[in-house]
mmCIF file of C-alpha atoms in Angstrom:
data_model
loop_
_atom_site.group_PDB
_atom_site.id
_atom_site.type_symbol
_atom_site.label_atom_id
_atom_site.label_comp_id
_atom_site.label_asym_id
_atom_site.label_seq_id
_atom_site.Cartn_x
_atom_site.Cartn_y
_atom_site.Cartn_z
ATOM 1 C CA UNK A 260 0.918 -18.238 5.157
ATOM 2 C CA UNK A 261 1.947 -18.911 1.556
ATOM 3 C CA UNK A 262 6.161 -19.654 0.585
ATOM 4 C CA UNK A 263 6.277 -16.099 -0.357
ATOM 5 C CA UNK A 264 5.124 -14.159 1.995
ATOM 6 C CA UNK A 265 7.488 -16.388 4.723
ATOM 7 C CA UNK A 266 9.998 -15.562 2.275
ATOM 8 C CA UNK A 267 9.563 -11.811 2.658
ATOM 9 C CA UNK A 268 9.736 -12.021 6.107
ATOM 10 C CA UNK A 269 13.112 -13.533 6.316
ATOM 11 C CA UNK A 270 14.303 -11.078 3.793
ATOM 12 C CA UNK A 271 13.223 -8.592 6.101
ATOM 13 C CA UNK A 272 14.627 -10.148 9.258
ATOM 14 C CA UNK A 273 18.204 -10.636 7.267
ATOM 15 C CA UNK A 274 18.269 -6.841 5.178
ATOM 16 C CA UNK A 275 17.304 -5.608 8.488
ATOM 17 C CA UNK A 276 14.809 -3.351 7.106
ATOM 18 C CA UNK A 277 12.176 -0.627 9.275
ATOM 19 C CA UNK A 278 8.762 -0.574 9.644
ATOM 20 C CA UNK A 279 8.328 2.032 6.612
ATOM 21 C CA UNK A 280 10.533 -0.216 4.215
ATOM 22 C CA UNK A 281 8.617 -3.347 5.325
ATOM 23 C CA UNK A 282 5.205 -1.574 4.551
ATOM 24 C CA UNK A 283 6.374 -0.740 1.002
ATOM 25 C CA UNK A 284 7.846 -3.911 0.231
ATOM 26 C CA UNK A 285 4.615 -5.437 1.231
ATOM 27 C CA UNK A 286 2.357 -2.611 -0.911
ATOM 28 C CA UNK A 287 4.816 -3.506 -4.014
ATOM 29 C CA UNK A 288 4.956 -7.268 -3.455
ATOM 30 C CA UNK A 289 4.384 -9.560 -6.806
ATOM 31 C CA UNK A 290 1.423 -10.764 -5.172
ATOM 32 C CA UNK A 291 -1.281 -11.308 -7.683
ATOM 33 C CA UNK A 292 -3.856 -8.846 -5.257
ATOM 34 C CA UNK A 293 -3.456 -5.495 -4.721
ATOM 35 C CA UNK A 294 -1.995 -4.175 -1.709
ATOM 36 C CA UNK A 295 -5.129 -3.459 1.423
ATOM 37 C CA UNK A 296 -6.125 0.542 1.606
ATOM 38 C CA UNK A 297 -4.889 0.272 4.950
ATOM 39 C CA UNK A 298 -1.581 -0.420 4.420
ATOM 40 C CA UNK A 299 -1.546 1.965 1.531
ATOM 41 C CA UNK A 300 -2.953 4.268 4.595
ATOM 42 C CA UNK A 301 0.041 3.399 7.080
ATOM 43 C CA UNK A 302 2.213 4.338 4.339
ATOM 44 C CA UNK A 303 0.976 7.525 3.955
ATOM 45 C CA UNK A 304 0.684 8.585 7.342
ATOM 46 C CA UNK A 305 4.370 7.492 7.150
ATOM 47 C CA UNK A 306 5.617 9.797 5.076
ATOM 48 C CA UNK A 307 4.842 12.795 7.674
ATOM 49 C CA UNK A 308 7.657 11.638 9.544
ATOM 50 C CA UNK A 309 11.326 13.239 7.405
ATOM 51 C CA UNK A 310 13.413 9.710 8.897
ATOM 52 C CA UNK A 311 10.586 7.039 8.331
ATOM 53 C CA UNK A 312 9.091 9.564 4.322
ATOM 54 C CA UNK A 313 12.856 9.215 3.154
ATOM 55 C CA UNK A 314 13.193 5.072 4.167
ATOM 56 C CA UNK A 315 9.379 4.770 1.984
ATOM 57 C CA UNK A 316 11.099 7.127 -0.737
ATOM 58 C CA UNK A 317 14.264 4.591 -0.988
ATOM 59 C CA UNK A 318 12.852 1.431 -1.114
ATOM 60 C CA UNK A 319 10.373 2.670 -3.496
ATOM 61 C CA UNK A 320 12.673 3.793 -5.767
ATOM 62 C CA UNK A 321 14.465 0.709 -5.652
ATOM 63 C CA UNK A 322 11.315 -0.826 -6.390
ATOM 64 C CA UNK A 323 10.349 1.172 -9.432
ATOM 65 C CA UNK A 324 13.790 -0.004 -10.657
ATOM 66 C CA UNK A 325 13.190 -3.525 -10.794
ATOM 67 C CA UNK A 326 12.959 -5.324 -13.991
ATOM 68 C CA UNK A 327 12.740 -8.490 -15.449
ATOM 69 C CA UNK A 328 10.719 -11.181 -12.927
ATOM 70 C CA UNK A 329 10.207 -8.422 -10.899
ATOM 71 C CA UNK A 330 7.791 -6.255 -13.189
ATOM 72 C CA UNK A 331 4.635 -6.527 -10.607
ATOM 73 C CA UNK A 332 6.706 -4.520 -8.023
ATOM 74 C CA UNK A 333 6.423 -1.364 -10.310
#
């Protein structure tokens, strides 16, 4: 497990964030590789729920909002 990816999973653990927001910040990570077609999958299937499609709206807003360091994420 690289230092970023144990990093993400704190930030999880302290932001307290679902399953959906998880997924997405994993899809949008700065990772060098794109994100698997099955996670991009598990996102979709997602969005047919209203509670779990508005948590994979939010934190993908706030990830097309990024800037600077952060430019992979969009």
């Amino acid at each position: 497990m690289t230092t970023s990816a144990l990093r993400r999973q704190v930030k999880n653990i302290v932001h307290n964030y679902s399953e959906a927001e998880i997924k997405v910040r994993e899809a949008t990570s700065n990772d060098p590789w794109g994100p698997p077609s099955s996670l991009m999958s598990e996102i979709a299937d997602l969005t047919f729920n209203t509670v779990a499609f508005a948590e994979v709206m939010g934190m993908l807003w706030r990830r097309l909002n990024d800037s600077g360091k952060n430019w992979r994420h969009v």
